mmCIF file of C-alpha atoms in Angstrom:
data_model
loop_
_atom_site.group_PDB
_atom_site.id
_atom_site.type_symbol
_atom_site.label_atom_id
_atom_site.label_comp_id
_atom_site.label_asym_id
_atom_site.label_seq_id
_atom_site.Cartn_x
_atom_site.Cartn_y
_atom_site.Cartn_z
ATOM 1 C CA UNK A 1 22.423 5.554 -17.032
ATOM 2 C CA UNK A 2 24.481 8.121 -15.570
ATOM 3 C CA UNK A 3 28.459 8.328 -16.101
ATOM 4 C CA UNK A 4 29.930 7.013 -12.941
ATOM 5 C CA UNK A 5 32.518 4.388 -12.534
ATOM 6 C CA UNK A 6 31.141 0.977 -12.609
ATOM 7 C CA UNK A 7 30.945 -0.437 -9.059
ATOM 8 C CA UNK A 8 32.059 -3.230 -7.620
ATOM 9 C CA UNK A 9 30.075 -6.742 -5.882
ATOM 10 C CA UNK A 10 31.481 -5.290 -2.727
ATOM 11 C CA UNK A 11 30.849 -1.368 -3.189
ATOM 12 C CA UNK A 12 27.356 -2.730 -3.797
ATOM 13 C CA UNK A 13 26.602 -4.535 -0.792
ATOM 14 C CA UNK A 14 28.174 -2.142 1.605
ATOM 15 C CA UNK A 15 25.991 0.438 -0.021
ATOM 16 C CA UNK A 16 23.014 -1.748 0.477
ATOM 17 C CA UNK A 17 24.289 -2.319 3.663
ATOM 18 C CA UNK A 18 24.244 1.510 4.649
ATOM 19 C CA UNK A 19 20.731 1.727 2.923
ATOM 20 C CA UNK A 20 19.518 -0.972 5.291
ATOM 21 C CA UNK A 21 21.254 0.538 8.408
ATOM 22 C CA UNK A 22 19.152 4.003 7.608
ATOM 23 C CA UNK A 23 15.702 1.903 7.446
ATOM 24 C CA UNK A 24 16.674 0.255 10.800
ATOM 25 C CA UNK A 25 17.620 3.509 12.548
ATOM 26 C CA UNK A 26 14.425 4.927 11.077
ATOM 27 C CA UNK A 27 12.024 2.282 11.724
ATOM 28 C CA UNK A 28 13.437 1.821 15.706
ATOM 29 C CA UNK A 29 12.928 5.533 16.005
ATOM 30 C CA UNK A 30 9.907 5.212 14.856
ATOM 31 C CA UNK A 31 8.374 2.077 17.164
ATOM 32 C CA UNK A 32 10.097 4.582 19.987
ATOM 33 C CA UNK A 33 7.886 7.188 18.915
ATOM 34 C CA UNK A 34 4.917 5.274 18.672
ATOM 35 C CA UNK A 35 5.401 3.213 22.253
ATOM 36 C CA UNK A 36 7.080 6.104 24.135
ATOM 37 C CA UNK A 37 5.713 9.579 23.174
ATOM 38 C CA UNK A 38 3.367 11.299 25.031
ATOM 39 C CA UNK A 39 0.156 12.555 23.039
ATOM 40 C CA UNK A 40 0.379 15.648 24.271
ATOM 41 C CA UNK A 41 3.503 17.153 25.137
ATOM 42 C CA UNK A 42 2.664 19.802 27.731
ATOM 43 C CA UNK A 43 3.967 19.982 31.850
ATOM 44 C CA UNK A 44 1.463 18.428 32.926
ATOM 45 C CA UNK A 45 2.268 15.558 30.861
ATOM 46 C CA UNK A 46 6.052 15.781 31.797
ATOM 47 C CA UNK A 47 4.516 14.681 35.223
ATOM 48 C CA UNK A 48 2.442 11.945 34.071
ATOM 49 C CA UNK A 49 5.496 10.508 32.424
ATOM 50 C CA UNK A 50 7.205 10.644 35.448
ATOM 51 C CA UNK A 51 4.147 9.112 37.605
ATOM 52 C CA UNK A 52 4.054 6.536 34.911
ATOM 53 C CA UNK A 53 0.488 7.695 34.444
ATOM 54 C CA UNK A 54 0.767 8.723 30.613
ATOM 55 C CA UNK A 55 -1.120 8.358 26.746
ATOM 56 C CA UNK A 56 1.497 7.148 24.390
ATOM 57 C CA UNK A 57 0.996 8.320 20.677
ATOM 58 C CA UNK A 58 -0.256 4.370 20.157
ATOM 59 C CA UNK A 59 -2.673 5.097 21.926
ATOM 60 C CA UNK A 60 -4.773 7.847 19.831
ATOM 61 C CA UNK A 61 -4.492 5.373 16.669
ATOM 62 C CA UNK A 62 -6.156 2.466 18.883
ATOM 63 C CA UNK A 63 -8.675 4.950 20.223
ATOM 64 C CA UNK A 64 -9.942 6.349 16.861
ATOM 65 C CA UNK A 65 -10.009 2.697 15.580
ATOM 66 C CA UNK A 66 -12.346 1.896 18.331
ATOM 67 C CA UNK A 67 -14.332 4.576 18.112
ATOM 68 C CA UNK A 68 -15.664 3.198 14.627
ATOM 69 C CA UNK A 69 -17.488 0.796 16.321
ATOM 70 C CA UNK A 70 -19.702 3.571 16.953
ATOM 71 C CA UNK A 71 -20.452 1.864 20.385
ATOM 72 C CA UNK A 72 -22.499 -1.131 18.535
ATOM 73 C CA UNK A 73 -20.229 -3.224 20.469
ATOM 74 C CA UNK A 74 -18.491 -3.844 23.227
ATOM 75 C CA UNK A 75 -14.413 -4.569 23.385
ATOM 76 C CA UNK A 76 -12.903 -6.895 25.970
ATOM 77 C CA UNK A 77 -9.254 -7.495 26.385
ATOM 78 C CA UNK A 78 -10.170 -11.265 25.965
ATOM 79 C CA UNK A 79 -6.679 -12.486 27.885
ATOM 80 C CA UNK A 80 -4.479 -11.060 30.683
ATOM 81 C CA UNK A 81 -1.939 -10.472 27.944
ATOM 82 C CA UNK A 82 -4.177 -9.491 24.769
ATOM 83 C CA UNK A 83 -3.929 -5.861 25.537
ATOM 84 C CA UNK A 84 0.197 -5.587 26.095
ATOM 85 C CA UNK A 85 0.144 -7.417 22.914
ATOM 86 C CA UNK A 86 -2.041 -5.102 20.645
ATOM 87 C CA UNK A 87 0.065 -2.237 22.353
ATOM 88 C CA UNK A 88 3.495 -3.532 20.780
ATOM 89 C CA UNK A 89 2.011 -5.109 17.727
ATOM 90 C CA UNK A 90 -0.167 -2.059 16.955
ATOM 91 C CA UNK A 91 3.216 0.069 17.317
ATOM 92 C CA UNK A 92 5.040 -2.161 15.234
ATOM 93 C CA UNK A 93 2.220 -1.746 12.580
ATOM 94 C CA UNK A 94 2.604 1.960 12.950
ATOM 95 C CA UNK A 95 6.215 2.293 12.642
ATOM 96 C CA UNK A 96 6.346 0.201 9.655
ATOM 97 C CA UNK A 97 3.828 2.375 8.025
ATOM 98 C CA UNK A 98 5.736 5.782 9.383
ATOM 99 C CA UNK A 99 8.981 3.502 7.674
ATOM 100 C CA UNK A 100 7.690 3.138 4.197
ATOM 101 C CA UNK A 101 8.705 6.509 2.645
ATOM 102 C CA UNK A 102 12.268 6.085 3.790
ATOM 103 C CA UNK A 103 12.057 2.310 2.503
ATOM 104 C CA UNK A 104 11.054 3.748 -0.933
ATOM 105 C CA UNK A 105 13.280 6.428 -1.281
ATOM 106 C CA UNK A 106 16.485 4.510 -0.292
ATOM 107 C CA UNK A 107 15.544 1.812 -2.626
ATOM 108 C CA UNK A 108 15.130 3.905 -5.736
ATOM 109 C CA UNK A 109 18.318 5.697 -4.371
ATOM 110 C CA UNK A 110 19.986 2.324 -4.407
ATOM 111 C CA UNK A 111 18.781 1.701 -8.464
ATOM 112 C CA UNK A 112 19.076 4.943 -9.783
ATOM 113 C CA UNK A 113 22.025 4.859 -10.806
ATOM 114 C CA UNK A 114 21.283 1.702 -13.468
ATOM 115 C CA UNK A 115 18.343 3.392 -14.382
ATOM 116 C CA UNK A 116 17.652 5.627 -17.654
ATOM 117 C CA UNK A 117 16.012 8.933 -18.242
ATOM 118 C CA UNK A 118 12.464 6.741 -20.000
ATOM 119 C CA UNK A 119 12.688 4.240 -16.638
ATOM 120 C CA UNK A 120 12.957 7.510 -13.867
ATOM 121 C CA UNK A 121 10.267 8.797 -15.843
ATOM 122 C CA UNK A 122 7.938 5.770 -16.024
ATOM 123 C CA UNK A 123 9.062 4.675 -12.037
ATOM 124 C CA UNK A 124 8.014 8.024 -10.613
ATOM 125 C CA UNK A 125 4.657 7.565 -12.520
ATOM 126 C CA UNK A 126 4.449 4.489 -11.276
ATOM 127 C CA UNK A 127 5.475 4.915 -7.619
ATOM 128 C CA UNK A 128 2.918 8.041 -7.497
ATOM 129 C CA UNK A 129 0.077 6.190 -8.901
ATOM 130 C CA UNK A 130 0.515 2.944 -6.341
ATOM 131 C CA UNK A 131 0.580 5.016 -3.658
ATOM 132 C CA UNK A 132 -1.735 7.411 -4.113
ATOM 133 C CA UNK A 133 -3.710 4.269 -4.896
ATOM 134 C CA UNK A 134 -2.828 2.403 -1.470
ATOM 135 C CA UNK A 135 -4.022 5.996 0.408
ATOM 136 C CA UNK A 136 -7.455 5.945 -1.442
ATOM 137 C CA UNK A 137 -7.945 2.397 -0.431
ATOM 138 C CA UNK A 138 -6.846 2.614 2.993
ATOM 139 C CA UNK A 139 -9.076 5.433 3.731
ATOM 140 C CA UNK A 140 -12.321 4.096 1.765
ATOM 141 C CA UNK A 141 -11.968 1.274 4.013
ATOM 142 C CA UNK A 142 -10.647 2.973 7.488
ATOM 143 C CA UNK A 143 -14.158 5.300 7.122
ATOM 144 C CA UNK A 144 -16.334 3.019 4.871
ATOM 145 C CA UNK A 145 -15.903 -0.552 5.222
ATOM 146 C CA UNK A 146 -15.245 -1.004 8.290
ATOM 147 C CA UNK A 147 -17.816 0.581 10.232
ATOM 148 C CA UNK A 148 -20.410 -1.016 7.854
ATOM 149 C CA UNK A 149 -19.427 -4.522 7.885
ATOM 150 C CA UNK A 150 -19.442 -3.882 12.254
ATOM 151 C CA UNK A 151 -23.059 -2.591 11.824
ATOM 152 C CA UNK A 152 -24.014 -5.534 9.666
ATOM 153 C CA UNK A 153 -22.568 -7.863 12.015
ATOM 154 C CA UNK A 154 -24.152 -6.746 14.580
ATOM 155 C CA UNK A 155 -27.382 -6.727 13.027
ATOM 156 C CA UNK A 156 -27.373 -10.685 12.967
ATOM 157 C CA UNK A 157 -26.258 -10.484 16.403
ATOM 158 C CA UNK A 158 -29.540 -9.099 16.935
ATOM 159 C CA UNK A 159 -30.895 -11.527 14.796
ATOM 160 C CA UNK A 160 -29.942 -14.951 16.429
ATOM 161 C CA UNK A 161 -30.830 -13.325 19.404
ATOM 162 C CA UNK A 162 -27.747 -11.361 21.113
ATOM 163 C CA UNK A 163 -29.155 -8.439 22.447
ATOM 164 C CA UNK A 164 -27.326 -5.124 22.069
ATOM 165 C CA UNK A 165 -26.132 -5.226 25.570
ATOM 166 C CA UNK A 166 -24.365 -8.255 24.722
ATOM 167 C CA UNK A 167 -22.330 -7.746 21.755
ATOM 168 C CA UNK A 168 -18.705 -8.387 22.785
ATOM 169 C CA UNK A 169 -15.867 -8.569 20.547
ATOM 170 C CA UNK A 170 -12.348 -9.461 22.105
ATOM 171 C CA UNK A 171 -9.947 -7.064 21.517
ATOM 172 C CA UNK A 172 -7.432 -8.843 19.479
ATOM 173 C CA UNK A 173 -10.184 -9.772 16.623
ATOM 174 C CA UNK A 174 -11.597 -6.375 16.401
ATOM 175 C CA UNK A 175 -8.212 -4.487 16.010
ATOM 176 C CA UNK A 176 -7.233 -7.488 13.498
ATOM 177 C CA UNK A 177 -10.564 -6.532 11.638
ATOM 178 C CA UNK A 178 -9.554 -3.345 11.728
ATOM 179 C CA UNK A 179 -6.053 -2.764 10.520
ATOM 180 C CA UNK A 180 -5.613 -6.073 8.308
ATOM 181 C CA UNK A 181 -8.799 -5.346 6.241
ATOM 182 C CA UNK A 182 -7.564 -1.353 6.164
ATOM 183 C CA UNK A 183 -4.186 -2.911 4.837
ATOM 184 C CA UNK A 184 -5.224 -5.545 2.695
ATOM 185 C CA UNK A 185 -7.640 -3.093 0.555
ATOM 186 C CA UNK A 186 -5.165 -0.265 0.376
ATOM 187 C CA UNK A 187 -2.697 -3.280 -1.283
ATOM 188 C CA UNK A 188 -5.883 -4.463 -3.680
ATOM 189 C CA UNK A 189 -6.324 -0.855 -4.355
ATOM 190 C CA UNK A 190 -3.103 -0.559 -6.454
ATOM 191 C CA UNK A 191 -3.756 -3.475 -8.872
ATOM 192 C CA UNK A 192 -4.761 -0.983 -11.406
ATOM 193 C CA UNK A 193 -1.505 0.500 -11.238
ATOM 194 C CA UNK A 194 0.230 -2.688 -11.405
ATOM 195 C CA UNK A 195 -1.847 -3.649 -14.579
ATOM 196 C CA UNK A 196 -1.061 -0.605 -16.510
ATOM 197 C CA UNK A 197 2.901 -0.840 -15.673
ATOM 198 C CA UNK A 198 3.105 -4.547 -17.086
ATOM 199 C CA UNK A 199 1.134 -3.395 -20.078
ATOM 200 C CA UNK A 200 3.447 -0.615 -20.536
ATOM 201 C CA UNK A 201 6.319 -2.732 -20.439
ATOM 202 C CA UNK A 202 4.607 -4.736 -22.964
ATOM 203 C CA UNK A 203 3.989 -7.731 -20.717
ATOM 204 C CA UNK A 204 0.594 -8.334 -20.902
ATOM 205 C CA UNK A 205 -2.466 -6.354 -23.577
ATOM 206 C CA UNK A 206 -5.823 -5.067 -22.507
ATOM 207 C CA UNK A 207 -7.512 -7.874 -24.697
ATOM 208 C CA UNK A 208 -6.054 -10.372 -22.547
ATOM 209 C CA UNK A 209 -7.891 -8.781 -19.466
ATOM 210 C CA UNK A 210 -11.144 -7.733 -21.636
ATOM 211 C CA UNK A 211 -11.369 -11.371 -23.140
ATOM 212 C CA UNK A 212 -11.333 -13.395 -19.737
ATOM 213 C CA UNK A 213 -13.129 -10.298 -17.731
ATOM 214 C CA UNK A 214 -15.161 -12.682 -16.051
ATOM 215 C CA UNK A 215 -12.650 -14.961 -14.930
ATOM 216 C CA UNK A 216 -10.401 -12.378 -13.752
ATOM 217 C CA UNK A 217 -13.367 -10.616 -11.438
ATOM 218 C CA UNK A 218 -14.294 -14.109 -10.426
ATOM 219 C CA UNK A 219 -10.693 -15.117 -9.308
ATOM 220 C CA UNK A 220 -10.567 -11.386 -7.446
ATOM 221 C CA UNK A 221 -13.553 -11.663 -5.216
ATOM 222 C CA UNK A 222 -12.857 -14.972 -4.306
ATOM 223 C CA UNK A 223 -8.862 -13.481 -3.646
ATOM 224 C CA UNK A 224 -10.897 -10.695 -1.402
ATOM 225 C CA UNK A 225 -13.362 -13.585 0.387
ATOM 226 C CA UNK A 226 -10.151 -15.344 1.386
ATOM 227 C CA UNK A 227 -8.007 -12.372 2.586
ATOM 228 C CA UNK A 228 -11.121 -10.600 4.476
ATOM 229 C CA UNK A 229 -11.597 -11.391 8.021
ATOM 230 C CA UNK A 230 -14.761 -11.929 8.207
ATOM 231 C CA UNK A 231 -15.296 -13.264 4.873
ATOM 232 C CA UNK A 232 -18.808 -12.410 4.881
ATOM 233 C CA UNK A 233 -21.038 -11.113 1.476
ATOM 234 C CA UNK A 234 -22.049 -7.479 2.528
ATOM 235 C CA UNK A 235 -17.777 -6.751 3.268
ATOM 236 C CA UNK A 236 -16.776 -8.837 0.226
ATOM 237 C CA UNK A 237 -18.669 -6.908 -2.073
ATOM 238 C CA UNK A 238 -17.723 -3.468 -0.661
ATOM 239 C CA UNK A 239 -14.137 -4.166 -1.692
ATOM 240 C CA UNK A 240 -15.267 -5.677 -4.661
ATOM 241 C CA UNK A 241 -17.396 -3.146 -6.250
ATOM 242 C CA UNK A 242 -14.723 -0.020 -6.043
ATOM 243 C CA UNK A 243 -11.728 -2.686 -7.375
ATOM 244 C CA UNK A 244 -13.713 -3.196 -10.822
ATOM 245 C CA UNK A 245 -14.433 0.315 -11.609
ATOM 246 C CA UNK A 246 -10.580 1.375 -11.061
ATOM 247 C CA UNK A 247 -9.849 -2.086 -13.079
ATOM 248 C CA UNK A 248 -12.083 -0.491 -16.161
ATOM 249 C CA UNK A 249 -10.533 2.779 -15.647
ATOM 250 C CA UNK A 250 -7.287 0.962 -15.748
ATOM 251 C CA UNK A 251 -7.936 -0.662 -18.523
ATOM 252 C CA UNK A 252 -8.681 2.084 -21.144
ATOM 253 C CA UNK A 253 -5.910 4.095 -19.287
ATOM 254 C CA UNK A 254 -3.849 0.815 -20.880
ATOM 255 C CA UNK A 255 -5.423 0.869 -24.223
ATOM 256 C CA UNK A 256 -4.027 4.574 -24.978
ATOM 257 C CA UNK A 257 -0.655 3.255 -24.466
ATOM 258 C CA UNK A 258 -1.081 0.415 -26.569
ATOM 259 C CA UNK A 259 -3.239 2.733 -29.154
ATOM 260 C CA UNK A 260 0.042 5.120 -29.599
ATOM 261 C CA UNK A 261 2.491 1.977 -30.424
ATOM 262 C CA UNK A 262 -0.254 0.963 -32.929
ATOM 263 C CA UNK A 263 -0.810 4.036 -34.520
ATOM 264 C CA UNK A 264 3.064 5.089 -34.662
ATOM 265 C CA UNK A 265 2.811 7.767 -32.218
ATOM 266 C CA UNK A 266 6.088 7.167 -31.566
ATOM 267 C CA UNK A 267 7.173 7.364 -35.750
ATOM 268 C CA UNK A 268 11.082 8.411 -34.786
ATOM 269 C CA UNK A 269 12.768 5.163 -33.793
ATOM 270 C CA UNK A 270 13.718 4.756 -30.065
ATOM 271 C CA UNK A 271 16.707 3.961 -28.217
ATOM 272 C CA UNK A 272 16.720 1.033 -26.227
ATOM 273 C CA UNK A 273 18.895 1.948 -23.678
ATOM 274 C CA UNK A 274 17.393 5.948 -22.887
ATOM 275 C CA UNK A 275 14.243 6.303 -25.018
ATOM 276 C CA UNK A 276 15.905 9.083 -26.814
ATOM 277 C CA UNK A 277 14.628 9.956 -30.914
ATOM 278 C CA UNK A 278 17.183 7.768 -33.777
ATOM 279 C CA UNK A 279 18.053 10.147 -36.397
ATOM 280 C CA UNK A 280 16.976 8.715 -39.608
ATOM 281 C CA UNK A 281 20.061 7.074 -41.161
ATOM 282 C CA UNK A 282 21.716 6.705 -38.165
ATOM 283 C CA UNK A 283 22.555 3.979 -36.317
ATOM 284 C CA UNK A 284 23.228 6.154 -33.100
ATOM 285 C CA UNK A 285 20.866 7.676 -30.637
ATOM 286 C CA UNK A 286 21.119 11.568 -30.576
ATOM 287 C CA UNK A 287 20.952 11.776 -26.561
ATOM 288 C CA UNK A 288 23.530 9.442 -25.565
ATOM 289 C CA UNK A 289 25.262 8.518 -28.207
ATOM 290 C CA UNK A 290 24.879 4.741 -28.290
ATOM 291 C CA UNK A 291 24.660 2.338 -30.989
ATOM 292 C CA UNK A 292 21.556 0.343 -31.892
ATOM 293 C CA UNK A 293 23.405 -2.297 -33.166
#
């Protein structure tokens, strides 16, 4: 913990206060970005602005995510209003997304200062892992999932007799297809991450997990069937499948951390406040100066 004056109730929440005010002004700027900004900032598009006759920045996010359709189907607005809709929501989506880096660092900002040296240490690990986690499973489904559970879809179209020229999808289930499966497997995605932290805190053990394997898998596909839109086998299982090899890898990731405590890795007693080695006799810790006692 660093060597500041201990704050007040009040110096905390106007500090969290300001922290929230920077989020807001970020996340507005943001939307404004997203809704306003011309994809392509040139004259000509200076004019098109002015014309009213313009590609906002929304607009290349909704375009790609259509585009993965690979033309298999067709997308119809669906309602007078469905399309004005998807254009703020979309944004919103966007913006939030653009937001989260500021969200993250003003909230560790915020704690830092009750944190010690051994928590920084095992946050940032943390932090790095569950995003680079979320990313992974974002992406595996933005360029894998999705486009295969369309194709499959339309295949029993085609089978109960739709033909091809026939496939419509409105526009407000596709995109919800789309982004909320996208989301929802980048968030299943850092479960491994979140499994290793609580068994570094101690929380839960590996031989928990190991011991009711079965269960646990059981209880996350039918977590996946219930989040997925279209709740169908062939999508289920292509979330499933990646989710319990990063579980196992997980898991013996956790069992070297629980392997060290066994084996004394750590031998030199610990301080409980900053991790830092106990000299042998001593009562104090040689980093901050604390007593054990």
């Amino acid at each position: 913990m660093r060597d500041q004056k201990e704050m007040t109730l009040y110096e905390h929440l106007m500090e969290l206060r300001d922290r929230l005010k920077v989020v807001a002004i970020f996340y507005i700027a943001s939307l404004l970005f997203w809704l306003v900004f011309p994809k392509n900032l040139s004259l000509g598009e200076i004019g098109a602005i002015i014309s009213g006759e313009y590609v906002p920045m929304i607009t290349l996010v909704l375009e790609h995510a259509a585009s993965m359709s690979q033309g298999a189907v067709k997308i119809i607005p669906g309602t007078l209003t469905s399309p004005l809709e998807i254009y703020f929501i979309a944004a919103a989506l966007m913006a939030l997304i653009t937001t989260i880096p500021v969200i993250g660092y003003e909230f560790y900002m915020y704690v830092d200062p009750a944190l010690y040296p051994h928590e920084r240490r095992l946050i940032w690990g943390f932090m790095g892992a569950f995003i680079s986690l979320y990313a992974v499973g974002s992406i595996f489904s933005y360029f894998f999932v999705v486009p295969l559970v369309i194709r499959f879809m339309v295949i029993f179209a085609r089978i109960i007799g739709i033909p091809p020229e026939q496939t419509f999808v409105t526009a407000g289930d596709y995109y919800m297809l789309v982004f909320s499966t996208v989301a929802l497997m980048g968030l299943l995605f850092t479960f491994p991450a979140i499994f290793v932290l609580l068994v570094r805190f101690g929380l839960i053990s590996t031989s928990l997990f190991t011991k009711n394997r079965l269960y646990a898998y059981g209880l996350l596909y039918i977590l996946i069937a219930f989040i997925t839109p279209d709740g169908w086998l062939v999508g289920n299982t292509m979330l499933f499948l990646p989710l319990v090899v990063l579980m196992e890898v997980a898991v013996l990731v956790a069992k070297r951390f629980e392997k060290a405590r066994e084996v004394g890795a750590y031998s030199a007693p610990r301080c409980k406040f900053c991790g830092g080695e106990i000299p042998e006799g001593s009562v104090f810790c040689s980093k901050c100066g604390r007593s054990q006692e």
